[in-house]
PDB file of C-alpha atoms in Angstrom:
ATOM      1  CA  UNK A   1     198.335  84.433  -8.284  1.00 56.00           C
ATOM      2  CA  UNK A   2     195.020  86.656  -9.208  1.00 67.00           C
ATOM      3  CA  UNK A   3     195.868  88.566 -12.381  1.00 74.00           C
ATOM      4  CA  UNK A   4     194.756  92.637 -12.225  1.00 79.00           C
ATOM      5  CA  UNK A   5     194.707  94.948 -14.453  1.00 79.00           C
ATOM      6  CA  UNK A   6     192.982  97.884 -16.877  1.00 80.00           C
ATOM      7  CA  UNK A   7     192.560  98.465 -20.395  1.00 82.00           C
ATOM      8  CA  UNK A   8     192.791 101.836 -21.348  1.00 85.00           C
ATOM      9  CA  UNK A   9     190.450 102.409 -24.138  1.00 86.00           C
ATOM     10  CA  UNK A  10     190.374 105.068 -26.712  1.00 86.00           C
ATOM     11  CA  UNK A  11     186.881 106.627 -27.885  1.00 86.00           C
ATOM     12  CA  UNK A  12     184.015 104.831 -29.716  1.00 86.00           C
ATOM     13  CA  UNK A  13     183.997 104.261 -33.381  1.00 89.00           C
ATOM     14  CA  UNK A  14     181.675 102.787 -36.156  1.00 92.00           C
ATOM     15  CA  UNK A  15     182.668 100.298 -38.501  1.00 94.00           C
ATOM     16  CA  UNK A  16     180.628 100.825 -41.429  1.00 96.00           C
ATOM     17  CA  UNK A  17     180.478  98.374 -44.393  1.00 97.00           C
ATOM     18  CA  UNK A  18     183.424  98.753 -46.931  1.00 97.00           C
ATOM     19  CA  UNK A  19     180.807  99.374 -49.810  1.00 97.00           C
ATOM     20  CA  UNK A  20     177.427 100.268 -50.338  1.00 97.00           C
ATOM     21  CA  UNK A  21     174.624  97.691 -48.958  1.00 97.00           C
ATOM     22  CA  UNK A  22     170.972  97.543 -49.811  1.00 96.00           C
ATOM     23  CA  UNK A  23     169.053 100.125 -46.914  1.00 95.00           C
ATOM     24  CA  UNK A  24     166.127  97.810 -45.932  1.00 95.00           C
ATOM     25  CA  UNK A  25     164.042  96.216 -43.730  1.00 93.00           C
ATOM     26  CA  UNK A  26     164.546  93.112 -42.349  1.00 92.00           C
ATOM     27  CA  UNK A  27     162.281  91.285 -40.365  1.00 88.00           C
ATOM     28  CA  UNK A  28     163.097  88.558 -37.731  1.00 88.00           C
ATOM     29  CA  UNK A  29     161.088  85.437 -37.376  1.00 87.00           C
ATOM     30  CA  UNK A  30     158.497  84.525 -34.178  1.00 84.00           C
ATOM     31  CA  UNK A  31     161.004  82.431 -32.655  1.00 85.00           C
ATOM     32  CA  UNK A  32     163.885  85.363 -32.710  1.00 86.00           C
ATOM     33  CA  UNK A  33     161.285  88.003 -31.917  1.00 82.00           C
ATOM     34  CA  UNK A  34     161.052  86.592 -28.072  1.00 82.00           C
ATOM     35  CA  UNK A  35     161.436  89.269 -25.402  1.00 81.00           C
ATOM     36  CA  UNK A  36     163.861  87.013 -23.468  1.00 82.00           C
ATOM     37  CA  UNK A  37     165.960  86.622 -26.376  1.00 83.00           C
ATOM     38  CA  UNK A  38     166.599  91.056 -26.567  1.00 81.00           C
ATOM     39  CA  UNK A  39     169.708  90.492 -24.540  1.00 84.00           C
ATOM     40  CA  UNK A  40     173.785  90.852 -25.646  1.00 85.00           C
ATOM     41  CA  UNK A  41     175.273  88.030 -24.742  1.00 86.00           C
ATOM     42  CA  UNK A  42     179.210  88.547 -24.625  1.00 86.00           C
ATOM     43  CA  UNK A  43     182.591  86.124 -25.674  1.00 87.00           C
ATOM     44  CA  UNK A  44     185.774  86.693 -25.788  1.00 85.00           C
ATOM     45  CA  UNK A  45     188.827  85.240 -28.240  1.00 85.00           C
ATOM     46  CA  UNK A  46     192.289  85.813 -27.604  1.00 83.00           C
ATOM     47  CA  UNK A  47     195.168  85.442 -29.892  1.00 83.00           C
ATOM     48  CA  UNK A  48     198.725  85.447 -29.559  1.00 79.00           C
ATOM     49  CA  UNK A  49     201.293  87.077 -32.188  1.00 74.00           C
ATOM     50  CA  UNK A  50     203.164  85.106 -34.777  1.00 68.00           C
ATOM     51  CA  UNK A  51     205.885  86.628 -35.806  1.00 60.00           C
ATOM     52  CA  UNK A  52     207.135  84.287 -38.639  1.00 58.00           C
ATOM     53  CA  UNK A  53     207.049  85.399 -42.295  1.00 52.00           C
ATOM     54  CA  UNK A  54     207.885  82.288 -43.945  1.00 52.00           C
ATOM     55  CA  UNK A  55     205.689  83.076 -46.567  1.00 42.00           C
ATOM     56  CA  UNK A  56     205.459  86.379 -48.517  1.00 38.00           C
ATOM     57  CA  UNK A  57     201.603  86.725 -47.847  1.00 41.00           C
ATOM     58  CA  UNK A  58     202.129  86.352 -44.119  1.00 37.00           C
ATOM     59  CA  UNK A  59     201.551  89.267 -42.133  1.00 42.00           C
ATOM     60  CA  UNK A  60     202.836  89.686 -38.486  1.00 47.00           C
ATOM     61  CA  UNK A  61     199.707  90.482 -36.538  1.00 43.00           C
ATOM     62  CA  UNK A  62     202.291  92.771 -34.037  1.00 41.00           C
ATOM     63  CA  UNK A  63     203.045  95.710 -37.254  1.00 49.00           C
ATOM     64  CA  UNK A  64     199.339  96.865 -37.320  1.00 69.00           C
ATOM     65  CA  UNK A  65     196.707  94.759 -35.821  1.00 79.00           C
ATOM     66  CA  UNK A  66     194.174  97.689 -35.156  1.00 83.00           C
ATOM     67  CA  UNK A  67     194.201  98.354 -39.167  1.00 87.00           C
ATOM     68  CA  UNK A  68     193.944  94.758 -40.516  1.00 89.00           C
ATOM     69  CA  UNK A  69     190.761  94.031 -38.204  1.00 90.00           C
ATOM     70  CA  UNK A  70     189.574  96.833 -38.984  1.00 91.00           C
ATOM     71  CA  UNK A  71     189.340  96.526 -42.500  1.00 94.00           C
ATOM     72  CA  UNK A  72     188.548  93.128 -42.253  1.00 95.00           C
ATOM     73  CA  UNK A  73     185.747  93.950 -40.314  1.00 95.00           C
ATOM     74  CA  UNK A  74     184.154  96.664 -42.699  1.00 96.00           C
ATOM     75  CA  UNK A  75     184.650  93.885 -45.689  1.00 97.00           C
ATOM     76  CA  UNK A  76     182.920  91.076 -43.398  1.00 97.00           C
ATOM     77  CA  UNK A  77     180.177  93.705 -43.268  1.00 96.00           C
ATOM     78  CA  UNK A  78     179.519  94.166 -46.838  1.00 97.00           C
ATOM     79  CA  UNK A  79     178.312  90.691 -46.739  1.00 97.00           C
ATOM     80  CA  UNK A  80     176.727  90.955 -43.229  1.00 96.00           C
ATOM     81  CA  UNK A  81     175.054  93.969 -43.950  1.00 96.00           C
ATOM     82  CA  UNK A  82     171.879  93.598 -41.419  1.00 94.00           C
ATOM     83  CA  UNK A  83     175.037  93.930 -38.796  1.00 94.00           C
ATOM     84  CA  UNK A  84     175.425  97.303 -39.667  1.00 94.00           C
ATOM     85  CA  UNK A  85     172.316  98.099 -38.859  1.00 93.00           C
ATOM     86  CA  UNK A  86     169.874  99.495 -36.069  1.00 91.00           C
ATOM     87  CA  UNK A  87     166.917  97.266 -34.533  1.00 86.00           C
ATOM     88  CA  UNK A  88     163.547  99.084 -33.744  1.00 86.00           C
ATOM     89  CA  UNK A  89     160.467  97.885 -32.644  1.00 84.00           C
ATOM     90  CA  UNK A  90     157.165  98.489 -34.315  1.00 83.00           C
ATOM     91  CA  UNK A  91     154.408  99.170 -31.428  1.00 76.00           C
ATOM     92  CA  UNK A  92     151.464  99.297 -33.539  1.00 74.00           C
ATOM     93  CA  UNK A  93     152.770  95.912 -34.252  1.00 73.00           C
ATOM     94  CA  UNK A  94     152.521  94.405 -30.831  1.00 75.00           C
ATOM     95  CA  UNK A  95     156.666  95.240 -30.577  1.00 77.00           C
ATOM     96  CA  UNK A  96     157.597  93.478 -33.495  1.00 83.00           C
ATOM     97  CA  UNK A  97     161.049  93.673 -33.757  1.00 85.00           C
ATOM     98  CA  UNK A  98     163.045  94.296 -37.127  1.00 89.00           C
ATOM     99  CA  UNK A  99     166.324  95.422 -38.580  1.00 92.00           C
ATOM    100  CA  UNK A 100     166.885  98.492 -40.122  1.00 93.00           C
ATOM    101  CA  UNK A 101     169.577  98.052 -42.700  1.00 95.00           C
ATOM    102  CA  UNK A 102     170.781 101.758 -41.807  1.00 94.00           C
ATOM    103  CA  UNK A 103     174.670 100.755 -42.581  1.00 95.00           C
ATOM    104  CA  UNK A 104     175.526 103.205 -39.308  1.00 93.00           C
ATOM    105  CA  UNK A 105     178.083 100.753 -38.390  1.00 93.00           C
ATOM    106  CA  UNK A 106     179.074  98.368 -35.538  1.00 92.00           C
ATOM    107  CA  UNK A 107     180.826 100.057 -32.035  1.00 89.00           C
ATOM    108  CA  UNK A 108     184.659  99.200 -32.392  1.00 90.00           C
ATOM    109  CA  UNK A 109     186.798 100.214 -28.975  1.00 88.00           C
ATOM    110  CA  UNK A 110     190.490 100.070 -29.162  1.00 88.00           C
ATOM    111  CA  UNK A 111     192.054  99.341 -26.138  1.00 86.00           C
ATOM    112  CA  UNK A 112     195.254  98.315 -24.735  1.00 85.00           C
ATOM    113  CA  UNK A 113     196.988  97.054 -21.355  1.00 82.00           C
ATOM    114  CA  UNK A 114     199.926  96.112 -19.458  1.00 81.00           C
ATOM    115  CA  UNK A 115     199.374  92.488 -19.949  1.00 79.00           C
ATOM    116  CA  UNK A 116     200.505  89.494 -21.309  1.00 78.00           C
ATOM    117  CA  UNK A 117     198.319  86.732 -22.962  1.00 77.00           C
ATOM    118  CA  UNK A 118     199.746  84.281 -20.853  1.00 73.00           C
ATOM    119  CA  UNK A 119     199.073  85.901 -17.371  1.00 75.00           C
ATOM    120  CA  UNK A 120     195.715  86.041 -18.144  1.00 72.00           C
ATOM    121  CA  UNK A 121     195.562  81.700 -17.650  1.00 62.00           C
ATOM    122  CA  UNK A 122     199.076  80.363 -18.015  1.00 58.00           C
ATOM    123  CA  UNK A 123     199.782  78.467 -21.197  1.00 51.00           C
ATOM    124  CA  UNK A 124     196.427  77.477 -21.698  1.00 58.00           C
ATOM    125  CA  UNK A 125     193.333  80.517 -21.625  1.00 61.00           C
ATOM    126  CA  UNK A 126     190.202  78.780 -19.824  1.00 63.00           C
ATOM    127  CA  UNK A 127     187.455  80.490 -18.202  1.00 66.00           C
ATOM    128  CA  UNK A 128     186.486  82.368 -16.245  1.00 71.00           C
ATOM    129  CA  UNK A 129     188.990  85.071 -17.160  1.00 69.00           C
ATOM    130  CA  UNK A 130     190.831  87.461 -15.119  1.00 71.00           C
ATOM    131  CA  UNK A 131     188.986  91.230 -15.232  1.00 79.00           C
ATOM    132  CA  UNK A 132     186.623  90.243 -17.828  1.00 78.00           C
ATOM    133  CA  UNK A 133     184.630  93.378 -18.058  1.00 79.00           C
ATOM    134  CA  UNK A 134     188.106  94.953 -19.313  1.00 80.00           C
ATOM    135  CA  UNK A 135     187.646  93.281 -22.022  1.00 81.00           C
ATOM    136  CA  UNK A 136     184.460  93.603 -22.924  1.00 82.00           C
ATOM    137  CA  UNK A 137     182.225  96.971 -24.533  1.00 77.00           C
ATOM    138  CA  UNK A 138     180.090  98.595 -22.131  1.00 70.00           C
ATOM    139  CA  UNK A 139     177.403 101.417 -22.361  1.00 62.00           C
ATOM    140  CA  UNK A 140     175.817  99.467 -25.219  1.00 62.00           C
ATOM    141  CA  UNK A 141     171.974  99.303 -26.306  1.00 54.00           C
ATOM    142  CA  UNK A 142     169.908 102.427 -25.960  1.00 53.00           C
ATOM    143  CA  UNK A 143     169.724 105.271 -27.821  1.00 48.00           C
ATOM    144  CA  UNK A 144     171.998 103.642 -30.410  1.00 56.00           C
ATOM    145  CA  UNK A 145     170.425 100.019 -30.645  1.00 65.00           C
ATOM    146  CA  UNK A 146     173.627  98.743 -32.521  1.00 73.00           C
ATOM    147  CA  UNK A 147     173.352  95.132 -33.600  1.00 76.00           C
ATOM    148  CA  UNK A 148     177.393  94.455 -32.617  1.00 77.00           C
ATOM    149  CA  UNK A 149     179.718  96.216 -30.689  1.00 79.00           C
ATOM    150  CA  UNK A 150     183.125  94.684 -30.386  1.00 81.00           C
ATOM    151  CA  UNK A 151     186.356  95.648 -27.870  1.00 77.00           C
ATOM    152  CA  UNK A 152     190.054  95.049 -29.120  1.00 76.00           C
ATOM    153  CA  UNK A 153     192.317  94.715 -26.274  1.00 76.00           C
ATOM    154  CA  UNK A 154     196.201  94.379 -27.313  1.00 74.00           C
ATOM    155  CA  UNK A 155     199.523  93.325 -25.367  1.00 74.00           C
ATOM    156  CA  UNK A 156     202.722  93.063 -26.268  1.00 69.00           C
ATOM    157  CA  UNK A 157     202.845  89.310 -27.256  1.00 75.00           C
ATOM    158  CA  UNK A 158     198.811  89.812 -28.506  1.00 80.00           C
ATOM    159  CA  UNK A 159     195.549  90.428 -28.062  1.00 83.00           C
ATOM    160  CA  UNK A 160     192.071  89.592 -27.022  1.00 84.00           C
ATOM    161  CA  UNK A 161     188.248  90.269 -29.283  1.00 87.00           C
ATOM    162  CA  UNK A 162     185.746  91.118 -26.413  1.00 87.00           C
ATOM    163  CA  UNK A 163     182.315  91.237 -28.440  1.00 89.00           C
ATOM    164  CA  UNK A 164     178.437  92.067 -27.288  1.00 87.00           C
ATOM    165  CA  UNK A 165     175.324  90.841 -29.904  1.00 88.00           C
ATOM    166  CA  UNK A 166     172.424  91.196 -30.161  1.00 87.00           C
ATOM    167  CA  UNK A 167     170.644  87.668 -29.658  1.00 87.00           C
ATOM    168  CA  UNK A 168     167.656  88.528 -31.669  1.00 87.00           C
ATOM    169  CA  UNK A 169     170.068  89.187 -34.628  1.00 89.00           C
ATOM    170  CA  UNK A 170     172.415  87.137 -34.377  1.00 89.00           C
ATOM    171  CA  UNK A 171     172.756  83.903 -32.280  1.00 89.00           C
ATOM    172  CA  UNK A 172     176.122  82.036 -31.357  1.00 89.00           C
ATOM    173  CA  UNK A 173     176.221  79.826 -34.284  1.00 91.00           C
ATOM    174  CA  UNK A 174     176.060  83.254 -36.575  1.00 92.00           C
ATOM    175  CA  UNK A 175     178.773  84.973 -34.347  1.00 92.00           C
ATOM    176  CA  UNK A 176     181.002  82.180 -34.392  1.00 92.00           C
ATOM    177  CA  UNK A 177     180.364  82.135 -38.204  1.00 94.00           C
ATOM    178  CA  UNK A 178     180.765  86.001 -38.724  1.00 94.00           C
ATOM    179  CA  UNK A 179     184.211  85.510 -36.418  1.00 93.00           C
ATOM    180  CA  UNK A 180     185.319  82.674 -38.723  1.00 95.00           C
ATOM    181  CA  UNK A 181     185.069  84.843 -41.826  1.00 96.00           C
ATOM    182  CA  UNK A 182     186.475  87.990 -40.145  1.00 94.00           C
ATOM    183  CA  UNK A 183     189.676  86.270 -39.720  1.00 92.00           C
ATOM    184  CA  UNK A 184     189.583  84.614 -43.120  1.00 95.00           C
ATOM    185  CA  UNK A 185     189.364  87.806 -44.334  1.00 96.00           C
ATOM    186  CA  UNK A 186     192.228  89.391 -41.949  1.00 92.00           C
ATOM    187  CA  UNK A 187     194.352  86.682 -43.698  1.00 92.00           C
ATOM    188  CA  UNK A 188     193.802  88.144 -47.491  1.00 94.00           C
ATOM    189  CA  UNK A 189     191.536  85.204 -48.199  1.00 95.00           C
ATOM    190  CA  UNK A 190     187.414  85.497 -49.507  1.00 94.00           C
ATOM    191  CA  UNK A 191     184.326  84.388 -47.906  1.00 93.00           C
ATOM    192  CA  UNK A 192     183.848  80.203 -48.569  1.00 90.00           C
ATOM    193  CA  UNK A 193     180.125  80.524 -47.448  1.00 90.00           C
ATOM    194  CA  UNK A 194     177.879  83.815 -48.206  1.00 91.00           C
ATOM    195  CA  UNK A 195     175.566  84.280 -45.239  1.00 92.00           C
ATOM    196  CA  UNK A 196     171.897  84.402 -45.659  1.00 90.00           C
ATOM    197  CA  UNK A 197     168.746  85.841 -43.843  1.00 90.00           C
ATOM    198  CA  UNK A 198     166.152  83.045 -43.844  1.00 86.00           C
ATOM    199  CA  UNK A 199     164.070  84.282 -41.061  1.00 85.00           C
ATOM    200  CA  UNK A 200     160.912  83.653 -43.225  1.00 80.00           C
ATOM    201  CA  UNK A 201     161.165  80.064 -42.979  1.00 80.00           C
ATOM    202  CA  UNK A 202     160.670  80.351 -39.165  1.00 79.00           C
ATOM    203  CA  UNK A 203     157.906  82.754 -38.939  1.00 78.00           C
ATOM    204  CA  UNK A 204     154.195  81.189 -38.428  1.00 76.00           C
ATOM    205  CA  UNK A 205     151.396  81.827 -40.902  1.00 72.00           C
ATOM    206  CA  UNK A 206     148.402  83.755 -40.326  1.00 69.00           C
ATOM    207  CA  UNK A 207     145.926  81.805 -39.889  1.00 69.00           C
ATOM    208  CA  UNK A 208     147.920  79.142 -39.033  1.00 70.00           C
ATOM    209  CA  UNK A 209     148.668  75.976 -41.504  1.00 69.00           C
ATOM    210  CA  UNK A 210     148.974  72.528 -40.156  1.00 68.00           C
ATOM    211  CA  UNK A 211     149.379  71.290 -43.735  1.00 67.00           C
ATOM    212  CA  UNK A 212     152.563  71.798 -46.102  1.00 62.00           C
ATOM    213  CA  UNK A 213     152.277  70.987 -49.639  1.00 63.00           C
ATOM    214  CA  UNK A 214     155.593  69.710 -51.233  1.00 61.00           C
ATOM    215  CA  UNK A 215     156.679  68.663 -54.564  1.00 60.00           C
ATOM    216  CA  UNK A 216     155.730  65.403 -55.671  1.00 58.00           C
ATOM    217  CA  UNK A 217     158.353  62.805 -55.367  1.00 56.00           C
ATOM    218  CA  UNK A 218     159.542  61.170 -58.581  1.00 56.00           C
ATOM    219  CA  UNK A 219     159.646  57.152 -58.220  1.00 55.00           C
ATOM    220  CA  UNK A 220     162.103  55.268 -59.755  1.00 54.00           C
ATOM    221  CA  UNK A 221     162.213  51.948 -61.052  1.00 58.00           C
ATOM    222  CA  UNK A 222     164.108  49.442 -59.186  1.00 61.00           C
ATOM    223  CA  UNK A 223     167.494  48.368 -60.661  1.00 64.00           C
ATOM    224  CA  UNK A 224     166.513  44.736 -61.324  1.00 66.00           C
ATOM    225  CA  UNK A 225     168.648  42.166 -58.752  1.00 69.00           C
ATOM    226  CA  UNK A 226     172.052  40.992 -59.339  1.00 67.00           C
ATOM    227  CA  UNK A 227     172.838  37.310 -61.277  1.00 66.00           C
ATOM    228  CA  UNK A 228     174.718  34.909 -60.172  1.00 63.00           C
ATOM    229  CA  UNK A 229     177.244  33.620 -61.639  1.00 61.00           C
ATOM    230  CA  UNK A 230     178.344  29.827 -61.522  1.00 59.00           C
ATOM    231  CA  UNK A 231     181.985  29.754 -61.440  1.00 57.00           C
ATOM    232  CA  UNK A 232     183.347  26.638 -63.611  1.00 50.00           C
TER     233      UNK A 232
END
């Protein structure tokens, strides 16, 4: 039976970072700076609501979802900074495209619908889902630019992330990275791995370099080879 519904959102929002981040410039490397790659790509996650406390730190995600992601979200930011951000394009530069660390925030939508997590697919979620563009952002990209824009859609018994990026920015690997530490910090844990920029290392040289020089390698001496031993 085909599933139908429609999420009623409320209006637009920006996340900004919890704290202060550095506003700079930061530029993308050649391979990121591809005009097919200037697209937002979407996903979607869905959860469902635990509502055990066998622990005193455990939170049931059904009291005040909208909140907890949302602060999560603004302290994943501090750390992804460059998220928070705007990306402009420098003609005089033949369209080189950067980041400007403007900390104006990601779009956050709060939605809800008559739905359960389990109509959506039966007990286990596969694609293609059911009314996806309900759960999804929409009327992203110009005049705003945002880097992120992310759509909260909650039920009764849960709810589902709809999210747009910006592939120059951020590719899947990133996303599913920046997800990962969202939810880590929804939880009341810290960030295990501090993300990094890096795009230098993939941006050619002008003129261009077929040679790298590297640090010499240190040789050691071989262990010399076991004896034998004659057993009497």
């Amino acid at each position: 039976m085909a599933v139908s519904f429609i999420s009623r959102r409320k209006e637009q929002e920006l996340v900004t970072p919890a704290r202060s981040t550095p506003h700079e410039y930061k530029a993308l490397s050649d391979i990121d700076d591809q005009r097919g790659l200037r697209c937002y790509p979407a996903g979607v996650e869905f959860f469902r609501c635990r509502r055990d406390a066998g622990t005193p730190s455990a939170r049931d995600i059904a009291d005040e979802p909208v909140g907890i992601i949302r602060a999560a979200l603004a302290e994943a930011l501090v750390s992804y900074y460059p998220l928070a951000g705007r990306h402009v394009e420098l003609p005089a530069a033949g369209g080189k495209l950067l980041v400007d660390c403007t900390a104006e925030g990601v779009v956050f939508v709060e939605a809800d619908a008559d739905v359960q997590v389990d109509d959506l697919a039966g007990q286990t979620l596969a694609q293609p889902y059911p009314c996806v563009e309900e759960l999804l952002c929409s009327d992203i990209g110009e005049p705003q630019d945002p880097v992120l824009a992310s759509h909260y859609c909650f039920s009764s018994d849960g709810f589902a992330i709809g999210y747009r990026h910006c592939r120059s920015i951020i590719d899947g690997f990133g996303m599913t990275q920046l997800l990962d530490d969202i939810y880590r910090l929804a939880r009341g844990e810290t960030l295990i791995i501090q993300p990094v920029w890096g795009r230098e290392l993939l941006t050619s040289l002008s003129p261009p370099c077929t040679m790298h020089s590297t640090a010499r390698t240190t040789h050691f001496r071989q262990p010399p080879p076991p004896q034998q031993q004659t057993l009497s």
